[in-house]
Amino acid sequence: MKLLAVETATDACSAALSIEGAISERYELASKDHTQLILPMLDGLVNEAGLQPADLEGLAFGRGPGSFTGVRIATGIIQGLALGLDLLVVPVSTLAAIAQDYFDHHDENVAFVAMDARMGEIFWGVYQRDAKGFAQLMGEEAVTPPGLVEFPELSGVGLGTGWGVYQAALLERLGDQITHFESDHLPRARAIAALGQRGFDLGQAVPVEQAMPVYLRDKVAKKESER
Amino acid sequence: MYVLGIETSCDETGVAIYHPKQGLISHFLYSQIDMHSEYGGVVPELASRDHIRKLVPLIKQTLLDSHLSSRMIGGIAYTAGPGLMGALLVGAATARSLAWAWRVPAIAVHHMEGHLLAPMLEENAPQFPFVALLISGGHTLLVRVAGIGDYQLLGESLDDAAGEAFDKTAKLLGLGYPGGPKLSELARHGKPAFTFPRPMTDRPGLDFSFSGLKTFTLNTFNASEKSAQDKADIAEAFQTAVSETLVIKCRRALQQTGLARLVVAGGVSANKQIRAALTEMVLKEKADIYFPRPQFCTDNGAMIAYAGCQRLLAGQQQDLRIFARPRWPMGELSNCQ
């Protein structure tokens, strides 16, 4: 199938087009320019493949967690496309995308993904490579202080910006389950496209109304009655 | 050309379809006021989260109600500013990508231009040129409007917007959020016990200032016994002061420009006392006054569809970049004539 994917949840902005599993991608590190870059990226990918928007058959996007605004840019873009082209959508975890991209390029089977969530917390998820090579969530994703993360008894690599900011707390918690860590990995659309295609194959695509962000941090203000 | 208009600049999701010959085809609004009232004011992050839940269903509803096929939509207009960045981005990203999907042009609309032109949606629409008073929670402006995009700023608030002053005063009196309409309701039970200043009316010029009035209200309130009647009297005095200040400035603007048409728009223009006072003044000046229908005084998609349609017809459109400007001076708008 012809599947378009976007990812704007972090400082990285990227789009990918998967045609029968062959993925082309545009990727830029541009923390404030996502709004300027993302649609020209999509347009370029579709034009380069000799396609029209109406030729697309499926959509995927990084549904978070990440920057709230960034996650909503991807969601808004994808909702507009899904509505306009009458397509189904696979929302993909940004943490899963970080793990997937690593599995695709390294000989590693378990990833402890930690993204800096500010306010002394991280977005956390543990992923294991399944028999077909796809990142499979172990347990649940969470927003949590690094010293309280939960994890299975597996050893693997630490990935994501959270490992840059909170390496001491995370290493103390996880000990020798961590073979090494790399804090410079950001989610990117080629992995969103791969996991999106997988989602379509598994029948996990949803209609536009269900293509929603996952923020993990859901308490963002106090009601007057709570002050 | 049918134009789809999308408004998400603050706490209301608005969608509409407008056609230059057939007029307004369909419009829907979803207000987040109930949600924000629990927090005592608009929480920007929650506003953004709600827009992304509500916008697409509202677009679908508007299309369904219009009995139009999506193929008949010839352009998409979205509010690009001023407003809350996160909220603007939801509408802008969705609108821009929808336009790309449909292969139609997109146009970024200035929210205040939308308000300014809202009376053009009425049967009795004003002719250009006119003086427009825009009074909302975020803005207080006097503008000379010679045509679409041909705006000359005559005066503006140097501090609080009129609607902001209403809401803050209401909060002080313990009226909850949004307080403007509640303060207005309370003022009906007030007696003329206090006289409040009419800020900046004793000097030439068309600028406004409402923060001093707010402080004066606070001091009066603290010096009173804070009884129910005191509150009502203070509400009455406050509303009368705002209303008379607006009357004085609008009269001055009409006289200064030599124009005989006054357009009043923005959320505060739904206030009955202000409407009545301005109408009385305009009659005395032998001029005409124009208001949008009450539902188009507050934020809505119809005014965005209308303003965007005029600009699309003039050949303007945006490229593929998503355009959102939380601060966007009206003076930077291009002339459409």
XYZ file of C-alpha atoms in Angstrom:
564
model
C 0.000 0.000 0.000
C 0.943 3.662 -0.351
C 1.264 5.035 3.159
C 2.239 8.520 4.280
C 3.727 9.116 7.742
C 4.578 12.250 9.746
C 6.512 12.781 12.956
C 6.852 16.179 14.670
C 6.786 15.356 18.398
C 10.367 16.427 19.168
C 13.048 18.732 17.729
C 13.132 16.404 14.728
C 10.647 16.978 11.909
C 10.174 14.228 9.350
C 7.840 12.738 6.783
C 7.991 9.387 5.026
C 6.277 7.703 2.135
C 6.073 3.913 2.103
C 5.185 2.274 -1.199
C 4.728 -1.475 -0.790
C 7.164 -1.344 2.108
C 9.862 0.690 0.321
C 10.312 3.821 2.410
C 11.584 7.247 1.381
C 11.995 9.932 4.025
C 12.623 13.639 4.578
C 14.191 14.474 7.922
C 15.378 17.715 9.480
C 16.488 18.732 12.933
C 14.671 22.058 13.263
C 13.143 22.658 16.650
C 10.961 25.649 15.760
C 10.318 25.187 12.058
C 8.024 22.164 11.939
C 5.116 24.248 10.681
C 7.229 25.555 7.818
C 8.718 22.205 6.833
C 6.196 19.455 7.237
C 3.768 20.025 4.365
C 6.489 20.866 1.822
C 8.124 17.577 2.919
C 4.932 15.623 2.272
C 4.351 17.390 -1.013
C 7.915 16.698 -2.119
C 7.697 13.001 -1.294
C 4.395 12.532 -3.082
C 5.518 14.503 -6.165
C 8.828 12.668 -6.328
C 6.975 9.348 -6.417
C 4.820 10.652 -9.270
C 1.712 10.478 -7.104
C -1.229 12.730 -6.258
C -2.558 13.067 -2.704
C -5.621 11.105 -3.829
C -3.372 8.113 -4.655
C -2.513 7.631 -0.973
C -4.055 4.600 0.725
C -3.173 4.946 4.376
C -1.753 7.307 6.994
C 0.357 7.046 10.138
C 1.599 9.632 12.600
C 3.643 9.947 15.752
C 0.829 10.266 18.304
C 3.139 11.104 21.197
C 4.298 11.315 23.814
C 6.449 14.367 23.175
C 6.060 18.122 22.930
C 2.310 18.784 23.277
C 2.335 21.299 20.453
C 4.538 19.127 18.275
C 2.283 16.115 18.733
C -0.728 18.245 17.789
C 0.943 19.499 14.609
C 1.313 15.899 13.413
C -2.210 15.068 14.568
C -3.730 18.122 12.871
C -1.889 17.387 9.619
C -2.997 13.773 9.641
C -6.598 14.603 10.580
C -6.775 17.044 7.664
C -5.420 14.393 5.293
C -7.605 11.605 6.670
C -10.703 13.784 6.349
C -9.783 15.132 2.935
C -8.754 11.811 1.412
C -11.139 9.580 3.372
C -8.334 7.413 4.747
C -7.776 5.336 7.862
C -4.949 6.174 10.258
C -2.557 4.252 12.482
C -1.450 6.320 15.503
C 2.092 5.214 16.386
C 3.917 5.738 19.677
C 6.911 8.056 19.374
C 8.724 5.880 21.935
C 8.052 2.810 19.783
C 9.402 4.712 16.779
C 12.690 5.408 18.593
C 13.029 1.712 19.473
C 12.021 0.560 15.991
C 14.555 2.755 14.238
C 17.272 1.407 16.496
C 16.250 -2.230 15.947
C 16.245 -1.613 12.186
C 19.838 -0.459 12.222
C 21.468 -2.294 15.133
C 21.780 -5.789 16.451
C 19.796 -5.225 19.629
C 16.536 -6.750 20.867
C 15.477 -4.681 23.866
C 15.273 -0.885 24.210
C 14.579 1.134 27.343
C 13.286 4.379 25.853
C 13.320 7.530 27.966
C 12.360 10.916 26.537
C 12.898 14.045 28.637
C 9.443 15.212 29.722
C 10.708 18.190 31.796
C 9.417 18.902 35.315
C 11.719 16.160 36.616
C 9.998 13.409 34.634
C 10.504 11.247 31.580
C 8.246 9.591 29.050
C 9.110 5.936 29.490
C 8.550 2.739 27.544
C 10.345 -0.624 27.211
C 10.297 -2.279 23.795
C 11.336 -5.726 22.618
C 11.931 -6.828 19.034
C 9.339 -9.442 18.030
C 9.848 -12.388 15.668
C 9.099 -10.198 12.639
C 11.454 -7.466 13.748
C 8.861 -5.025 15.089
C 9.118 -3.116 18.363
C 6.661 -4.594 20.857
C 5.733 -2.716 24.034
C 6.522 -4.526 27.304
C 4.226 -3.311 30.084
C 2.928 0.231 29.734
C 4.194 3.626 28.639
C 4.275 6.185 31.430
C 5.286 9.684 32.433
C 7.291 9.172 35.589
C 10.248 10.413 37.650
C 13.322 8.526 36.377
C 13.909 6.947 39.771
C 10.505 5.239 39.707
C 10.462 3.647 36.249
C 9.074 0.115 35.959
C 10.664 -2.456 33.690
C 10.866 -6.165 32.921
C 13.873 -8.384 33.773
C 15.595 -7.972 30.422
C 18.854 -6.407 29.380
C 19.175 -3.975 26.514
C 20.048 -0.492 25.310
C 18.929 2.801 26.799
C 17.641 5.246 24.151
C 16.413 8.808 24.081
C 16.973 12.282 25.516
C 15.965 11.123 28.994
C 19.236 9.197 29.175
C 21.126 12.428 28.626
C 19.394 14.314 31.420
C 18.784 11.549 33.980
C 21.479 8.949 33.308
C 22.522 8.715 36.969
C 19.007 8.077 38.280
C 18.172 5.664 35.467
C 21.398 3.697 35.787
C 20.938 3.436 39.526
C 17.422 2.090 38.990
C 18.191 -0.309 36.127
C 21.742 -1.329 37.059
C 23.469 -3.836 34.829
C 20.356 -4.488 32.752
C 21.610 -1.597 30.600
C 24.292 -2.657 28.124
C 24.895 0.977 27.123
C 22.832 4.058 26.368
C 22.548 6.559 23.492
C 20.766 9.793 24.280
C 20.717 11.348 20.811
C 17.963 9.254 19.223
C 14.786 11.081 18.222
C 11.665 9.548 16.677
C 11.544 9.714 12.895
C 8.952 9.140 10.224
C 10.579 6.149 8.531
C 9.959 4.148 11.700
C 6.437 5.591 11.997
C 5.831 4.406 8.422
C 7.144 0.889 9.174
C 5.041 0.579 12.330
C 2.094 2.195 10.549
C 2.234 -0.404 7.789
C 2.394 -3.078 10.471
C -0.679 -1.548 12.114
C -2.621 -1.701 8.857
C -1.582 -5.342 8.394
C -2.869 -6.125 11.896
C -6.152 -4.283 11.349
C -5.312 -1.559 13.875
C -6.077 1.427 11.638
C -8.735 3.792 12.981
C -11.062 6.418 11.458
C -10.101 10.094 11.667
C -12.115 10.802 14.836
C -9.914 8.331 16.722
C -6.619 9.684 15.374
C -5.770 11.448 18.622
C -2.632 12.490 20.478
C -1.373 10.573 23.508
C 0.122 13.101 25.928
C 0.643 10.747 28.903
C 0.775 13.886 31.066
C -2.917 14.584 31.418
C -3.039 16.862 34.450
C -1.947 20.231 33.097
C -3.866 22.719 35.251
C -5.613 22.912 38.595
C -9.312 23.560 38.842
C -10.394 26.400 41.123
C -11.843 23.766 43.455
C -8.406 22.115 43.728
C -6.406 25.238 44.625
C -16.694 29.353 -4.899
C -17.672 27.698 -1.634
C -15.187 28.563 1.111
C -14.756 26.536 4.285
C -13.840 28.712 7.267
C -12.102 27.396 10.384
C -11.680 29.318 13.651
C -9.695 27.976 16.647
C -7.897 31.048 18.002
C -9.084 30.820 21.604
C -11.769 28.810 23.385
C -14.286 28.291 20.599
C -14.146 25.911 17.655
C -16.026 27.407 14.714
C -16.623 26.046 11.208
C -18.674 27.535 8.380
C -19.180 27.477 4.626
C -19.718 30.721 2.724
C -20.454 31.428 -0.930
C -20.038 34.932 -2.394
C -23.434 34.851 -4.145
C -25.431 32.460 -1.986
C -24.151 33.861 1.315
C -23.678 31.790 4.436
C -24.485 28.146 3.691
C -23.856 26.478 7.039
C -22.120 27.200 10.303
C -21.462 25.423 13.605
C -19.766 26.423 16.816
C -18.505 24.475 19.779
C -17.750 26.535 22.887
C -15.305 25.346 25.546
C -16.554 27.845 28.130
C -17.966 25.211 30.504
C -14.626 23.416 30.641
C -12.561 26.573 31.257
C -14.976 27.970 33.845
C -13.857 25.238 36.265
C -10.368 26.729 36.036
C -11.415 30.371 36.398
C -10.201 31.282 32.929
C -8.987 29.894 29.633
C -6.223 27.296 30.080
C -4.339 27.438 26.757
C -3.154 23.810 26.797
C -6.660 22.539 27.501
C -8.058 24.762 24.755
C -5.660 23.193 22.241
C -6.512 19.690 23.416
C -10.191 20.344 23.000
C -9.855 21.898 19.529
C -8.123 18.783 18.240
C -10.961 16.625 19.553
C -13.743 18.806 18.189
C -12.551 20.316 14.919
C -12.851 17.404 12.493
C -16.288 16.287 13.757
C -17.436 19.914 13.397
C -16.122 20.127 9.816
C -17.953 16.896 8.994
C -21.141 18.235 10.567
C -20.894 21.491 8.611
C -20.335 19.666 5.313
C -23.234 17.334 6.023
C -25.530 20.228 6.882
C -24.522 22.131 3.734
C -25.560 19.220 1.480
C -22.414 19.975 -0.510
C -19.988 17.383 -1.763
C -16.481 18.056 -0.470
C -15.427 18.363 -4.125
C -17.433 21.575 -4.329
C -15.330 23.337 -1.697
C -13.113 25.753 -3.608
C -10.964 27.125 -0.818
C -10.207 26.909 2.884
C -9.807 29.895 5.209
C -8.276 29.502 8.654
C -7.655 31.890 11.517
C -3.890 32.392 11.656
C -3.833 34.971 14.469
C -3.859 36.781 16.733
C -4.698 34.246 19.424
C -3.305 31.390 21.495
C -0.421 29.743 19.627
C -1.335 26.141 20.409
C -5.003 26.704 19.613
C -4.229 28.509 16.356
C -1.905 25.695 15.284
C -4.646 23.060 15.510
C -6.863 24.924 13.074
C -4.003 26.029 10.837
C -2.387 22.570 10.529
C -5.696 20.825 9.900
C -6.937 23.442 7.443
C -3.699 23.626 5.499
C -3.353 19.870 5.099
C -7.033 19.518 4.200
C -6.514 22.097 1.437
C -3.492 20.134 0.207
C -5.536 16.935 0.177
C -8.374 18.584 -1.741
C -6.035 20.485 -4.074
C -7.668 23.810 -3.250
C -6.111 27.111 -2.123
C -5.778 27.998 1.558
C -5.850 31.488 3.014
C -4.710 32.634 6.466
C -7.198 35.051 7.994
C -6.584 37.717 10.629
C -9.018 37.045 13.464
C -9.823 40.737 13.953
C -10.449 41.220 10.244
C -12.997 38.455 10.639
C -14.722 40.341 13.458
C -14.506 43.599 11.541
C -16.247 42.118 8.525
C -18.799 40.033 10.450
C -21.598 42.627 9.831
C -21.108 41.982 6.091
C -22.843 38.630 6.657
C -26.089 40.440 7.512
C -28.761 41.457 5.011
C -28.375 45.078 5.997
C -24.615 45.150 5.480
C -22.715 48.447 5.726
C -21.161 50.124 2.691
C -17.490 51.085 2.782
C -16.044 53.258 4.209
C -17.038 52.978 7.860
C -15.678 53.320 11.373
C -15.469 50.024 13.245
C -15.298 49.539 16.993
C -13.942 46.103 17.884
C -14.509 45.201 21.509
C -13.667 41.737 22.804
C -11.843 39.953 25.591
C -8.549 40.425 23.786
C -8.958 43.683 21.870
C -10.357 47.178 21.928
C -9.821 48.919 18.602
C -11.214 51.779 16.581
C -10.502 51.301 12.898
C -11.327 53.242 9.753
C -12.316 50.652 7.149
C -12.145 51.815 3.519
C -12.352 48.334 1.978
C -11.282 44.744 2.550
C -7.758 44.967 3.913
C -7.747 48.756 3.848
C -7.651 49.505 7.556
C -6.408 52.551 9.385
C -6.003 52.127 13.128
C -7.587 55.144 14.829
C -7.156 54.076 18.422
C -6.698 51.074 20.667
C -6.492 50.102 24.305
C -3.140 50.852 25.841
C -3.645 48.181 28.507
C -6.618 45.908 29.248
C -9.161 45.149 26.538
C -12.733 46.138 27.365
C -13.838 42.508 27.693
C -10.829 41.728 29.856
C -11.788 44.613 32.168
C -15.317 43.185 32.371
C -14.029 39.703 33.219
C -11.496 40.927 35.779
C -14.049 43.177 37.470
C -16.516 40.308 37.562
C -13.890 38.082 39.176
C -13.278 40.765 41.802
C -16.998 40.814 42.575
C -16.955 37.016 42.874
C -19.012 36.350 39.756
C -16.951 33.475 38.334
C -15.809 32.982 34.749
C -16.647 34.183 32.156
C -17.791 37.145 34.189
C -18.637 39.763 31.550
C -22.214 38.618 30.896
C -22.760 37.942 34.628
C -21.539 41.420 35.546
C -23.889 42.867 32.996
C -26.787 40.905 34.486
C -25.892 42.071 38.011
C -25.648 45.700 36.825
C -29.366 45.626 36.029
C -30.045 45.504 39.782
C -27.646 48.353 40.535
C -28.575 51.916 41.509
C -26.476 54.882 40.428
C -24.699 55.085 43.800
C -21.152 55.572 42.492
C -19.554 57.588 39.738
C -16.525 56.011 38.087
C -14.030 57.825 35.872
C -14.309 57.797 32.053
C -10.656 57.026 31.298
C -8.820 59.126 28.701
C -11.905 61.033 27.598
C -10.629 64.371 28.964
C -7.900 64.595 26.369
C -7.853 64.363 22.590
C -7.226 61.078 20.820
C -8.978 57.781 20.308
C -6.957 55.448 22.520
C -8.493 53.610 25.458
C -7.264 52.560 28.870
C -9.264 50.303 31.160
C -6.783 49.113 33.771
C -7.150 52.282 35.881
C -10.894 51.778 35.895
C -10.342 48.249 37.151
C -8.180 49.566 40.016
C -10.749 52.254 40.821
C -13.378 49.505 40.982
C -11.195 47.446 43.328
C -10.666 50.392 45.678
C -14.363 51.266 45.667
C -15.246 47.652 46.372
C -12.760 47.379 49.259
C -14.057 50.623 50.771
C -17.676 49.407 50.574
C -19.459 47.022 52.924
C -19.392 44.463 50.092
C -23.117 43.828 50.384
C -25.097 42.362 47.505
C -26.440 45.825 46.746
C -22.931 47.316 46.825
C -21.854 44.742 44.273
C -24.780 45.492 42.010
C -24.160 49.238 42.332
C -20.485 48.807 41.508
C -21.330 46.610 38.512
C -23.724 49.301 37.296
C -21.186 52.083 37.751
C -18.458 50.079 36.028
C -20.596 49.146 33.045
C -21.842 52.713 32.660
C -18.282 54.034 32.755
C -17.147 51.612 30.032
C -20.240 52.263 27.982
C -19.936 56.071 28.146
C -16.221 55.913 27.401
C -16.954 53.886 24.264
C -19.694 56.353 23.285
C -17.387 59.360 23.675
C -14.601 57.757 21.645
C -16.906 56.508 18.886
C -18.562 59.912 18.550
C -15.126 61.474 18.311
C -14.062 58.916 15.680
C -17.132 59.604 13.532
C -16.600 63.353 13.769
C -12.880 63.090 13.122
C -13.254 60.894 10.031
C -16.391 62.588 8.748
C -17.969 59.159 8.273
C -21.610 58.366 9.016
C -21.458 54.616 9.519
C -20.380 52.844 12.702
C -19.844 49.080 12.835
C -19.631 47.510 16.294
C -18.257 43.969 16.559
C -16.508 41.591 18.945
C -17.785 39.719 21.982
C -18.519 42.794 24.104
C -20.779 44.165 21.360
C -23.368 41.663 22.583
C -23.673 43.787 25.772
C -27.152 45.321 25.705
C -26.350 48.536 27.572
C -23.377 49.248 25.329
C -25.479 48.546 22.237
C -28.231 50.854 23.424
C -25.857 53.680 24.367
C -23.986 53.526 21.052
C -27.248 53.377 19.098
C -28.546 56.466 20.889
C -25.342 58.383 20.178
C -25.328 57.410 16.494
C -28.943 58.550 16.083
C -28.025 61.953 17.497
C -25.098 62.122 15.097
C -27.470 61.280 12.208
C -25.319 58.281 11.366
C -26.092 54.575 10.934
C -25.017 51.754 13.206
C -24.428 48.102 12.292
C -24.051 45.071 14.541
C -23.458 41.462 13.603
C -26.190 39.107 14.835
C -25.382 38.199 18.480
C -24.022 34.730 17.610
C -21.475 36.332 15.259
C -20.357 38.898 17.842
C -18.311 36.233 19.572
C -15.788 34.014 17.801
C -17.191 31.996 14.900
C -16.239 30.304 11.655
C -18.634 32.325 9.487
C -16.642 35.553 9.713
C -13.457 33.642 8.859
C -15.103 32.005 5.831
C -16.354 35.430 4.709
C -13.036 37.270 5.147
C -11.091 34.393 3.593
C -13.468 34.268 0.637
C -12.886 37.965 -0.098
C -9.136 37.461 -0.067
C -9.274 34.301 -2.181
C -11.456 36.137 -4.707
C -8.792 38.845 -4.810
C -6.303 36.169 -5.837
C -4.488 35.784 -2.530
C -3.488 32.443 -1.035
C -0.917 30.869 1.273
C 1.820 28.449 0.284
C 2.290 25.082 2.004
C 3.692 26.550 5.192
C 1.349 26.484 8.161
C 0.805 30.093 9.123
C 0.120 30.909 12.785
C 0.934 34.250 14.416
C -0.159 34.739 18.042
C 0.670 38.454 17.669
C -0.199 39.964 14.340
C -0.663 43.730 14.044
C -3.633 44.587 11.819
C -1.540 47.230 10.111
C 0.448 44.461 8.416
C -2.582 43.245 6.469
C -2.495 43.777 2.744
C -5.066 45.766 0.841
C -7.451 43.615 -1.165
C -8.781 46.189 -3.603
